[in-house]
Amino acid sequence: MSPHDIFLISPQLSMAALGLLIILADLVFSRKGLLTWLALVGLALPLAFTLAQLAQISGGLMGSGDQNLVAEAGILHGSLSVDRFGLFFNLLVVVSLALVFLASADYVKSLPRLRGEFFGLMLLSASGMMLLASATELVAIYVALELTTLPLVAIAAFMPNSRSSEAGMKFLIIGAISSALTLYGMALLYGFSGSTTLDGIALALGGPLRDDVSFGSYAVLAAIAVLTVGIAFKLSAIPSQMWVPDVYEGAPIPMVAFLSVASKAVAFALLLRFLYSGFLLFDTDWGMLLAILAAISMTVGNLVAIAQSNIRRLLGYSTIAHAGYILVGVAAVTQGTGSADGGNFATFGPSSVLFYLVAYVAANLTAFFAILAIHSRIGSDLIEEYGGVFRRFPFLAATLALALVALIGVPPTGIFVGKIYLFLAAVKSELAWLALIGAVNSVISAYYYVRIIRVMFMAPESESVAASALGTAAVDAESNRSMASWPTMVALALTAICTVLLGVVFGPVVQVAEAAVTALPGIIPQ
């Protein structure tokens, strides 16, 4: 492996090395609280390597063109593409993980014997996510998928209760099934194309399949079907969504917060790479398949969320619905690539996906950070136990309300702009019916989000809230404080501010998203 190869994977290597360092430091340090700050400060290294790679690309994150850093030879040749697209998601993963570590400074005190493993496994999973965002070869993609999932499976089963064990078991079993389907789809693609790189697959699919249907095309269609199911597991979308509510309810809240945003983001990065790199020349109706999955995911997620009494399960079904919203933009990617109103539409669909992901990261992290702080005080995730939260913990209630309003898509929040962006992309791609379904589902989602706000602000004080005020709640030792600790408050304030700013000053983020997607084949603006 050449020095250039090492530089190409330096963010992933430094992230994994930091995870191993945290686990070893846990054996040495007697003051376990130092692990949180070591993990947080250590994230500066993968961030620095990511920025160094970005500096090597002409124009930086907001430039144009398709320049990227590639391995011309060696073991990484053809397996990795370090471009604006991948670096965009690297930055998203690093920033999300830093915020999660900051917000979990109090929570990890309930894991005295597993604190090092918690941070170490989270970092190892993040290294897999960063690899997944840049991988362009089937073996590398599969390794990245497993490295992303398996550490999170272990964390899901951390807590000493039956719900956590059930969450870990379901995550493992359904993850293994989706992994097997993904691997089977990759095997079919390799068997037909004779290549494991996305570029090689694209060349193999760009020949006679465009004019006639052969045995080979049926093999590719079967590969597409099983790959869709496998990737849907990462997307938290239909038909691989069964694990979501149980994992969201039983797993540690910081891990769920990270899983809900970072894992979903890189899964969409993988899907877009497959579409534009591997299946760019394959003449089949990807768009309609994804549009149907988007419509079903939105509808099922929102309708089932209405019946939930546990706020974490509710957000689990909410994330299924939001996966459907984001798939609207992906469906638009495959349906329309021409010009609209004289402008270039090539980057419109994928850039709408990237912008929505950024807005969703800010809003969903705000929601989970507020839930994390409230849970540590009242010891319950039941929505009915949130009665009186506003009177006891006004800042936490206000930020949670802001996050829920943002998840509906109400201005002036980032998700409002993101939904307009996504639905406009669908309309320009002749998928107006899908945009209409998305709008109707947004209205439906308002019911269960507003229900939580009504309970916090208007319902009588619950027994759990009253017990927290007296310092008798069966939660952490410091649960009787009226406010969260300063690291949690800082993380919560940062995500809340970003949620609003993305709805007001969204131009720079849109420009970054449009520049990032120009790194994908076939959509470089003319």
Coordinates of C-alpha atoms in Angstrom, one line a residue:
M1 CA 0.0 0.0 0.0
S2 CA 1.4 3.4 -1.1
P3 CA 1.5 6.5 1.1
H4 CA -1.2 7.9 -1.3
D5 CA -3.4 5.0 -0.5
I6 CA -3.0 5.6 3.2
F7 CA -3.8 9.2 2.7
L8 CA -7.0 8.2 0.9
I9 CA -8.3 6.2 3.8
S10 CA -6.8 8.4 6.5
P11 CA -10.1 9.6 7.9
Q12 CA -11.4 6.1 8.2
L13 CA -8.1 4.8 9.7
S14 CA -7.9 7.6 12.2
M15 CA -11.5 7.1 13.3
A16 CA -11.0 3.3 13.8
A17 CA -7.7 4.0 15.6
L18 CA -9.4 6.4 17.9
G19 CA -12.0 3.8 18.7
L20 CA -9.3 1.2 19.6
L21 CA -7.4 3.9 21.6
I22 CA -10.5 4.6 23.7
I23 CA -11.0 1.0 24.5
L24 CA -7.4 0.6 25.6
A25 CA -7.6 3.9 27.6
D26 CA -10.6 2.5 29.5
L27 CA -8.2 -0.2 30.9
V28 CA -5.8 2.5 32.1
F29 CA -7.7 5.5 33.2
S30 CA -9.3 5.4 36.7
R31 CA -11.2 8.6 35.9
K32 CA -13.7 7.3 33.4
G33 CA -15.1 10.8 32.7
L34 CA -11.9 11.5 30.7
L35 CA -13.0 9.1 28.1
T36 CA -15.8 11.3 26.9
W37 CA -13.4 14.2 26.3
L38 CA -10.7 12.0 24.8
A39 CA -13.3 10.7 22.3
L40 CA -14.6 14.2 21.6
V41 CA -11.2 15.8 21.2
G42 CA -9.9 12.8 19.2
L43 CA -12.5 13.5 16.5
A44 CA -10.4 16.4 15.5
L45 CA -8.0 14.0 13.7
P46 CA -10.5 12.4 11.2
L47 CA -12.0 15.9 10.7
A48 CA -8.5 17.3 9.9
F49 CA -7.8 14.4 7.5
T50 CA -11.1 15.0 5.8
L51 CA -10.4 18.7 5.4
A52 CA -6.9 17.9 4.1
Q53 CA -8.5 15.7 1.4
L54 CA -11.0 18.4 0.6
A55 CA -8.1 20.9 0.2
Q56 CA -6.7 18.6 -2.5
I57 CA -9.8 18.9 -4.6
S58 CA -10.1 21.9 -6.9
G59 CA -12.7 24.4 -5.6
G60 CA -13.1 22.7 -2.3
L61 CA -16.6 21.7 -1.0
M62 CA -18.4 24.5 -2.9
G63 CA -16.5 24.1 -6.2
S64 CA -17.6 22.5 -9.5
G65 CA -16.4 19.8 -11.7
D66 CA -15.6 16.1 -11.2
Q67 CA -12.1 16.1 -9.8
N68 CA -11.5 13.4 -7.2
L69 CA -8.6 11.6 -5.5
V70 CA -8.2 8.1 -6.7
A71 CA -5.7 5.3 -6.2
E72 CA -4.0 4.6 -9.6
A73 CA -2.6 1.3 -8.4
G74 CA -2.4 -0.9 -5.4
I75 CA -5.0 -2.6 -3.3
L76 CA -7.3 0.4 -3.3
H77 CA -7.4 0.7 -7.1
G78 CA -11.0 1.0 -8.2
S79 CA -12.4 0.5 -4.7
L80 CA -12.5 4.0 -3.4
S81 CA -13.5 7.4 -4.8
V82 CA -12.5 10.3 -2.6
D83 CA -14.6 13.2 -4.0
R84 CA -16.8 16.0 -2.8
F85 CA -19.8 13.6 -2.5
G86 CA -18.0 11.2 -0.1
L87 CA -16.3 14.0 1.8
F88 CA -19.7 15.7 2.3
F89 CA -20.9 12.6 4.1
N90 CA -17.7 12.2 6.0
L91 CA -18.2 15.7 7.5
L92 CA -21.8 14.9 8.3
V93 CA -20.8 11.7 10.2
V94 CA -18.0 13.4 12.1
V95 CA -20.1 16.4 13.2
S96 CA -23.1 14.2 14.1
L97 CA -20.9 11.9 16.2
A98 CA -19.3 14.9 18.0
L99 CA -22.7 16.3 18.9
V100 CA -23.8 12.8 20.1
F101 CA -20.7 12.4 22.3
L102 CA -21.3 15.9 23.7
A103 CA -24.9 15.3 24.5
S104 CA -24.2 11.9 26.1
A105 CA -21.7 13.2 28.7
D106 CA -24.3 12.6 31.4
Y107 CA -25.9 9.4 30.0
V108 CA -22.6 7.4 29.9
K109 CA -22.4 7.7 33.7
S110 CA -25.1 4.9 33.7
L111 CA -22.6 2.7 31.9
P112 CA -19.6 2.7 34.3
R113 CA -18.2 -0.7 33.1
L114 CA -19.0 -0.2 29.5
R115 CA -18.1 3.4 28.8
G116 CA -15.0 2.6 26.8
E117 CA -16.7 0.0 24.8
F118 CA -19.6 2.4 24.1
F119 CA -17.3 5.1 22.7
G120 CA -15.1 2.6 20.9
L121 CA -17.9 0.8 19.1
M122 CA -19.5 4.1 18.1
L123 CA -16.2 5.2 16.6
L124 CA -15.7 1.9 14.8
S125 CA -19.2 2.1 13.3
A126 CA -18.5 5.7 12.2
S127 CA -15.4 4.5 10.4
G128 CA -17.6 2.1 8.5
M129 CA -20.0 4.8 7.6
M130 CA -17.2 7.0 6.3
L131 CA -15.9 4.1 4.2
L132 CA -19.4 3.4 2.8
A133 CA -19.7 7.0 1.6
S134 CA -16.7 6.6 -0.7
A135 CA -16.6 2.9 -1.6
T136 CA -17.1 2.1 -5.3
E137 CA -16.4 -1.6 -5.2
L138 CA -18.7 -4.4 -4.1
V139 CA -16.4 -6.1 -1.6
A140 CA -15.4 -2.7 0.0
I141 CA -19.1 -1.8 0.2
Y142 CA -20.0 -5.0 1.9
V143 CA -17.1 -4.7 4.4
A144 CA -18.2 -1.1 5.1
L145 CA -21.8 -2.2 5.6
E146 CA -20.8 -4.8 8.1
L147 CA -18.4 -2.5 10.0
T148 CA -21.3 0.0 10.2
T149 CA -23.9 -2.4 11.5
L150 CA -22.1 -4.9 13.9
P151 CA -20.8 -2.3 16.4
L152 CA -24.3 -0.8 16.7
V153 CA -25.8 -4.2 17.2
A154 CA -23.5 -4.7 20.2
I155 CA -24.4 -1.3 21.7
A156 CA -28.1 -1.9 21.2
A157 CA -27.9 -4.8 23.7
F158 CA -25.8 -2.9 26.2
M159 CA -28.5 -2.1 28.8
P160 CA -29.3 -4.7 31.5
N161 CA -33.0 -5.2 30.6
S162 CA -35.1 -7.3 28.4
R163 CA -36.0 -4.5 26.0
S164 CA -32.3 -3.8 25.2
S165 CA -31.6 -7.6 24.7
E166 CA -34.6 -7.8 22.4
A167 CA -33.5 -4.7 20.5
G168 CA -30.0 -6.2 20.0
M169 CA -31.4 -9.6 18.9
K170 CA -33.8 -8.2 16.4
F171 CA -31.2 -5.8 15.0
L172 CA -28.8 -8.7 14.6
I173 CA -31.3 -11.1 13.0
I174 CA -32.9 -8.7 10.6
G175 CA -29.5 -7.2 9.8
A176 CA -28.1 -10.6 9.0
I177 CA -31.0 -11.3 6.6
S178 CA -30.5 -8.0 4.8
S179 CA -26.8 -8.5 4.7
A180 CA -27.3 -11.9 3.1
L181 CA -29.7 -10.4 0.5
T182 CA -27.2 -7.6 -0.2
L183 CA -24.4 -10.2 -0.7
Y184 CA -26.6 -12.3 -3.0
G185 CA -27.5 -9.3 -5.1
M186 CA -23.8 -8.4 -5.4
A187 CA -23.0 -12.0 -6.4
L188 CA -25.6 -11.8 -9.2
L189 CA -24.1 -8.5 -10.4
Y190 CA -20.6 -9.9 -10.4
G191 CA -21.7 -13.1 -12.2
F192 CA -23.3 -11.1 -14.9
S193 CA -20.9 -8.3 -15.3
G194 CA -17.6 -10.0 -14.4
S195 CA -16.6 -7.0 -12.4
T196 CA -16.9 -5.9 -8.8
T197 CA -16.4 -2.2 -9.4
L198 CA -19.4 0.0 -10.0
D199 CA -17.7 1.4 -13.2
G200 CA -17.2 -2.1 -14.5
I201 CA -20.8 -3.0 -13.7
A202 CA -22.0 0.1 -15.5
L203 CA -20.1 -0.8 -18.6
A204 CA -21.4 -4.3 -18.6
L205 CA -25.0 -3.1 -18.2
G206 CA -24.8 -0.5 -20.9
G207 CA -24.7 -2.9 -23.9
P208 CA -27.4 -5.2 -25.3
L209 CA -29.6 -4.9 -22.3
R210 CA -30.7 -1.5 -23.6
D211 CA -32.3 -3.1 -26.7
D212 CA -33.6 -6.5 -25.7
V213 CA -34.5 -8.6 -22.7
S214 CA -32.3 -11.6 -22.1
F215 CA -31.5 -14.0 -19.3
G216 CA -28.8 -11.7 -18.2
S217 CA -31.3 -8.8 -17.7
Y218 CA -33.5 -11.0 -15.6
A219 CA -30.5 -11.8 -13.4
V220 CA -29.8 -8.0 -13.1
L221 CA -33.4 -7.3 -12.2
A222 CA -33.2 -10.0 -9.5
A223 CA -30.0 -8.4 -8.2
I224 CA -31.8 -5.0 -8.1
A225 CA -34.7 -6.4 -6.2
V226 CA -32.6 -8.1 -3.5
L227 CA -30.2 -5.1 -3.3
T228 CA -33.2 -2.8 -2.8
V229 CA -34.4 -4.9 0.2
G230 CA -30.9 -5.0 1.6
I231 CA -30.2 -1.3 1.3
A232 CA -33.7 -0.5 2.6
F233 CA -32.6 -2.0 5.9
K234 CA -30.0 0.8 6.2
L235 CA -32.5 3.4 5.0
S236 CA -35.1 2.3 7.6
A237 CA -37.6 2.0 4.7
I238 CA -40.2 -0.5 3.6
P239 CA -39.8 -3.5 3.3
S240 CA -36.9 -3.8 5.8
Q241 CA -38.3 -1.6 8.6
M242 CA -39.4 -4.2 11.1
W243 CA -36.4 -3.7 13.4
V244 CA -36.8 0.1 13.8
P245 CA -39.3 0.6 16.6
D246 CA -37.9 -2.1 18.8
V247 CA -34.3 -0.9 18.5
Y248 CA -35.4 2.7 19.0
E249 CA -37.2 1.8 22.2
G250 CA -34.7 -0.6 23.7
A251 CA -31.2 0.6 22.7
P252 CA -29.3 3.4 24.5
I253 CA -30.7 6.8 23.4
P254 CA -27.3 8.3 22.2
M255 CA -26.7 5.3 19.9
V256 CA -30.3 5.6 18.5
A257 CA -29.7 9.3 17.9
F258 CA -26.6 8.5 15.9
L259 CA -28.1 5.6 14.1
S260 CA -31.2 7.6 13.1
V261 CA -29.2 10.3 11.3
A262 CA -25.7 9.1 10.3
S263 CA -26.5 5.6 9.2
K264 CA -29.5 6.8 7.2
A265 CA -27.4 9.5 5.5
V266 CA -24.6 7.2 4.3
A267 CA -27.2 4.6 3.2
F268 CA -28.7 7.2 0.9
A269 CA -25.1 8.0 -0.2
L270 CA -24.7 4.4 -1.1
L271 CA -28.0 4.3 -3.0
L272 CA -27.1 7.4 -5.0
R273 CA -23.7 5.9 -5.9
F274 CA -25.3 2.7 -7.1
L275 CA -27.8 4.6 -9.2
Y276 CA -25.3 6.9 -10.8
S277 CA -22.2 4.7 -11.0
G278 CA -23.4 1.1 -11.2
F279 CA -26.7 1.4 -13.0
L280 CA -26.2 4.6 -15.0
L281 CA -26.6 2.9 -18.4
F282 CA -29.1 0.2 -17.4
D283 CA -32.4 0.9 -19.1
T284 CA -35.0 0.0 -16.5
D285 CA -37.6 1.9 -14.5
W286 CA -35.8 2.4 -11.3
G287 CA -37.8 5.6 -10.6
M288 CA -41.2 3.9 -10.4
L289 CA -39.9 1.2 -8.0
L290 CA -38.4 3.8 -5.7
A291 CA -41.5 6.0 -6.0
I292 CA -43.7 3.1 -4.8
L293 CA -41.4 2.4 -1.9
A294 CA -41.4 6.1 -1.0
A295 CA -45.2 6.3 -1.0
I296 CA -45.6 3.1 1.1
S297 CA -42.8 4.1 3.6
M298 CA -44.3 7.5 4.1
T299 CA -47.9 6.2 4.6
V300 CA -47.1 3.2 6.8
G301 CA -44.7 5.2 9.0
N302 CA -47.1 8.0 9.6
L303 CA -50.2 5.9 10.1
V304 CA -48.6 3.5 12.5
A305 CA -46.9 6.4 14.5
I306 CA -50.4 7.7 15.4
A307 CA -51.1 4.7 17.6
Q308 CA -47.8 4.8 19.5
S309 CA -47.7 5.7 23.3
N310 CA -43.9 5.5 23.6
I311 CA -42.1 8.6 22.2
R312 CA -39.1 6.6 21.1
R313 CA -41.2 4.1 19.2
L314 CA -43.1 7.0 17.7
L315 CA -39.8 8.5 16.4
G316 CA -38.9 5.1 15.1
Y317 CA -42.0 5.1 12.9
S318 CA -41.3 8.8 12.1
T319 CA -37.9 7.9 10.7
I320 CA -39.5 5.3 8.4
A321 CA -41.8 8.1 7.1
H322 CA -38.9 10.4 6.6
A323 CA -37.0 7.7 4.7
G324 CA -40.0 7.8 2.4
Y325 CA -39.8 11.5 2.0
I326 CA -36.1 11.3 1.1
L327 CA -36.8 8.5 -1.4
V328 CA -39.0 11.0 -3.2
G329 CA -35.9 12.8 -4.1
V330 CA -34.1 9.6 -5.1
A331 CA -37.1 8.6 -7.3
A332 CA -36.8 12.0 -9.0
V333 CA -33.1 11.3 -9.6
T334 CA -33.9 8.3 -11.8
Q335 CA -37.0 9.8 -13.5
G336 CA -35.7 13.2 -14.6
T337 CA -32.3 14.4 -15.7
G338 CA -33.1 16.9 -18.3
S339 CA -33.6 20.7 -18.2
A340 CA -36.5 22.5 -16.6
D341 CA -37.4 26.1 -17.4
G342 CA -34.1 26.5 -19.1
G343 CA -32.1 25.5 -16.1
N344 CA -30.1 22.4 -15.5
F345 CA -32.1 19.8 -13.6
A346 CA -29.2 17.2 -13.5
T347 CA -28.2 18.1 -9.9
F348 CA -31.7 19.0 -8.6
G349 CA -32.9 15.6 -7.5
P350 CA -29.7 14.4 -5.7
S351 CA -29.0 17.8 -4.2
S352 CA -32.5 17.9 -2.7
V353 CA -31.7 14.6 -1.0
L354 CA -28.4 15.9 0.5
F355 CA -30.0 19.1 1.7
Y356 CA -32.9 17.2 3.3
L357 CA -30.5 14.9 5.1
V358 CA -28.6 17.9 6.6
A359 CA -31.9 19.4 7.8
Y360 CA -33.1 16.0 9.1
V361 CA -29.8 15.5 11.0
A362 CA -30.3 18.9 12.8
A363 CA -34.0 18.3 13.7
N364 CA -33.8 14.7 14.7
L365 CA -30.7 15.2 16.9
T366 CA -32.5 18.0 18.6
A367 CA -35.4 15.7 19.3
F368 CA -33.3 12.9 20.6
F369 CA -31.1 15.2 22.7
A370 CA -34.2 16.7 24.4
I371 CA -35.7 13.2 25.0
L372 CA -32.3 12.1 26.4
A373 CA -32.3 14.9 28.9
I374 CA -36.0 14.5 29.8
H375 CA -35.6 10.8 30.2
S376 CA -32.7 11.2 32.6
R377 CA -35.1 13.3 34.8
I378 CA -38.5 11.5 34.7
G379 CA -37.3 8.0 33.9
S380 CA -40.0 7.3 31.4
D381 CA -40.5 7.4 27.6
L382 CA -44.3 7.2 27.7
I383 CA -45.9 10.3 26.1
E384 CA -48.5 10.5 28.9
E385 CA -45.7 11.0 31.4
Y386 CA -44.6 14.1 29.6
G387 CA -47.4 16.0 31.2
G388 CA -46.1 19.2 32.9
V389 CA -42.6 18.9 31.4
F390 CA -42.9 22.5 30.2
R391 CA -43.5 23.8 33.7
R392 CA -40.6 21.9 35.2
F393 CA -38.1 21.9 32.3
P394 CA -39.1 24.8 30.0
F395 CA -35.9 24.8 27.9
L396 CA -36.1 21.1 27.2
A397 CA -39.8 21.2 26.4
A398 CA -39.3 24.2 24.1
T399 CA -36.4 22.6 22.1
L400 CA -38.3 19.3 21.8
A401 CA -41.4 21.2 20.5
L402 CA -39.1 23.0 18.0
A403 CA -37.7 19.7 16.8
L404 CA -41.2 18.2 16.4
V405 CA -42.5 21.2 14.6
A406 CA -39.5 21.0 12.3
L407 CA -40.1 17.3 11.6
I408 CA -43.6 18.2 10.5
G409 CA -42.1 20.6 8.0
V410 CA -43.3 23.9 9.3
P411 CA -41.5 27.1 8.4
P412 CA -39.0 28.6 9.3
T413 CA -37.2 25.3 9.7
G414 CA -34.8 23.4 7.5
I415 CA -37.1 20.4 6.8
F416 CA -39.7 22.8 5.4
V417 CA -37.2 24.0 2.8
G418 CA -36.1 20.4 2.3
K419 CA -39.6 19.2 1.6
I420 CA -40.2 22.0 -0.8
Y421 CA -37.0 21.0 -2.5
L422 CA -37.8 17.3 -2.7
F423 CA -41.4 17.8 -3.8
L424 CA -40.4 20.3 -6.5
A425 CA -37.9 17.7 -7.8
A426 CA -40.7 15.1 -7.9
V427 CA -43.0 17.5 -9.9
K428 CA -40.2 18.4 -12.4
S429 CA -39.7 14.6 -12.8
E430 CA -43.4 14.0 -13.7
L431 CA -44.0 12.5 -10.2
A432 CA -46.6 15.0 -9.1
W433 CA -48.7 12.3 -7.6
L434 CA -45.8 11.3 -5.3
A435 CA -45.4 14.9 -4.2
L436 CA -49.1 15.0 -3.4
I437 CA -48.8 11.9 -1.3
G438 CA -45.9 13.4 0.5
A439 CA -47.8 16.6 1.2
V440 CA -50.8 14.6 2.6
N441 CA -48.5 12.5 4.8
S442 CA -46.9 15.7 6.1
V443 CA -50.4 16.8 7.3
I444 CA -51.0 13.4 8.8
S445 CA -47.7 13.6 10.7
A446 CA -48.8 16.8 12.3
Y447 CA -51.3 14.9 14.4
Y448 CA -48.9 12.8 16.4
Y449 CA -46.2 15.4 16.6
V450 CA -48.6 18.0 18.0
R451 CA -50.0 15.5 20.4
I452 CA -46.7 15.4 22.2
I453 CA -46.5 19.2 22.3
R454 CA -50.0 19.4 23.7
V455 CA -49.1 16.9 26.5
M456 CA -45.9 18.8 27.5
F457 CA -47.6 22.2 27.5
M458 CA -51.2 21.6 28.5
A459 CA -51.6 18.3 30.3
P460 CA -51.6 18.1 34.1
E461 CA -48.3 17.3 35.7
S462 CA -47.6 13.6 35.6
E463 CA -46.4 11.5 38.5
S464 CA -42.9 11.0 36.9
V465 CA -42.5 14.8 36.5
A466 CA -43.6 15.4 40.0
A467 CA -41.3 12.8 41.3
S468 CA -38.4 14.3 39.4
A469 CA -39.1 17.6 41.1
L470 CA -38.8 16.0 44.5
G471 CA -35.6 14.1 43.5
T472 CA -37.3 10.7 43.9
A473 CA -37.5 9.6 40.3
A474 CA -36.0 6.2 39.7
V475 CA -33.4 7.5 37.3
D476 CA -29.8 8.7 37.4
A477 CA -28.3 10.1 40.6
E478 CA -28.3 13.7 39.3
S479 CA -31.9 13.5 37.9
N480 CA -33.3 16.0 40.4
R481 CA -31.6 18.9 38.6
S482 CA -34.0 21.3 36.8
M483 CA -31.5 21.6 33.9
A484 CA -29.3 19.3 32.0
S485 CA -25.5 19.5 32.3
W486 CA -23.8 22.1 30.2
P487 CA -22.4 19.7 27.5
T488 CA -25.9 18.4 26.9
M489 CA -27.3 21.9 26.8
V490 CA -24.6 23.1 24.4
A491 CA -25.3 20.2 22.0
L492 CA -29.0 20.8 22.3
A493 CA -28.7 24.5 21.7
L494 CA -26.4 24.0 18.6
T495 CA -28.8 21.5 16.9
A496 CA -31.8 23.7 17.7
I497 CA -30.1 26.8 16.2
C498 CA -29.1 24.8 13.1
T499 CA -32.7 23.6 12.7
V500 CA -33.9 27.2 12.5
L501 CA -30.9 28.6 10.5
L502 CA -31.4 25.9 7.8
G503 CA -34.9 27.3 7.2
V504 CA -33.7 30.9 7.0
V505 CA -30.2 30.9 5.6
F506 CA -30.2 27.8 3.4
G507 CA -28.5 29.1 0.3
P508 CA -24.9 28.1 1.3
V509 CA -26.0 24.5 2.2
V510 CA -27.9 24.2 -1.1
Q511 CA -24.8 25.3 -2.9
V512 CA -22.6 22.8 -1.1
A513 CA -25.1 20.0 -1.8
E514 CA -25.2 20.9 -5.5
A515 CA -21.4 21.0 -5.7
A516 CA -21.2 17.6 -3.9
V517 CA -23.4 15.7 -6.3
T518 CA -21.4 16.9 -9.4
A519 CA -18.8 14.4 -8.3
L520 CA -21.2 11.6 -9.3
P521 CA -21.0 10.3 -12.9
G522 CA -23.5 11.5 -15.4
I523 CA -24.7 14.6 -13.6
I524 CA -21.9 17.1 -14.1
P525 CA -23.5 20.4 -15.2
Q526 CA -23.0 21.2 -18.8

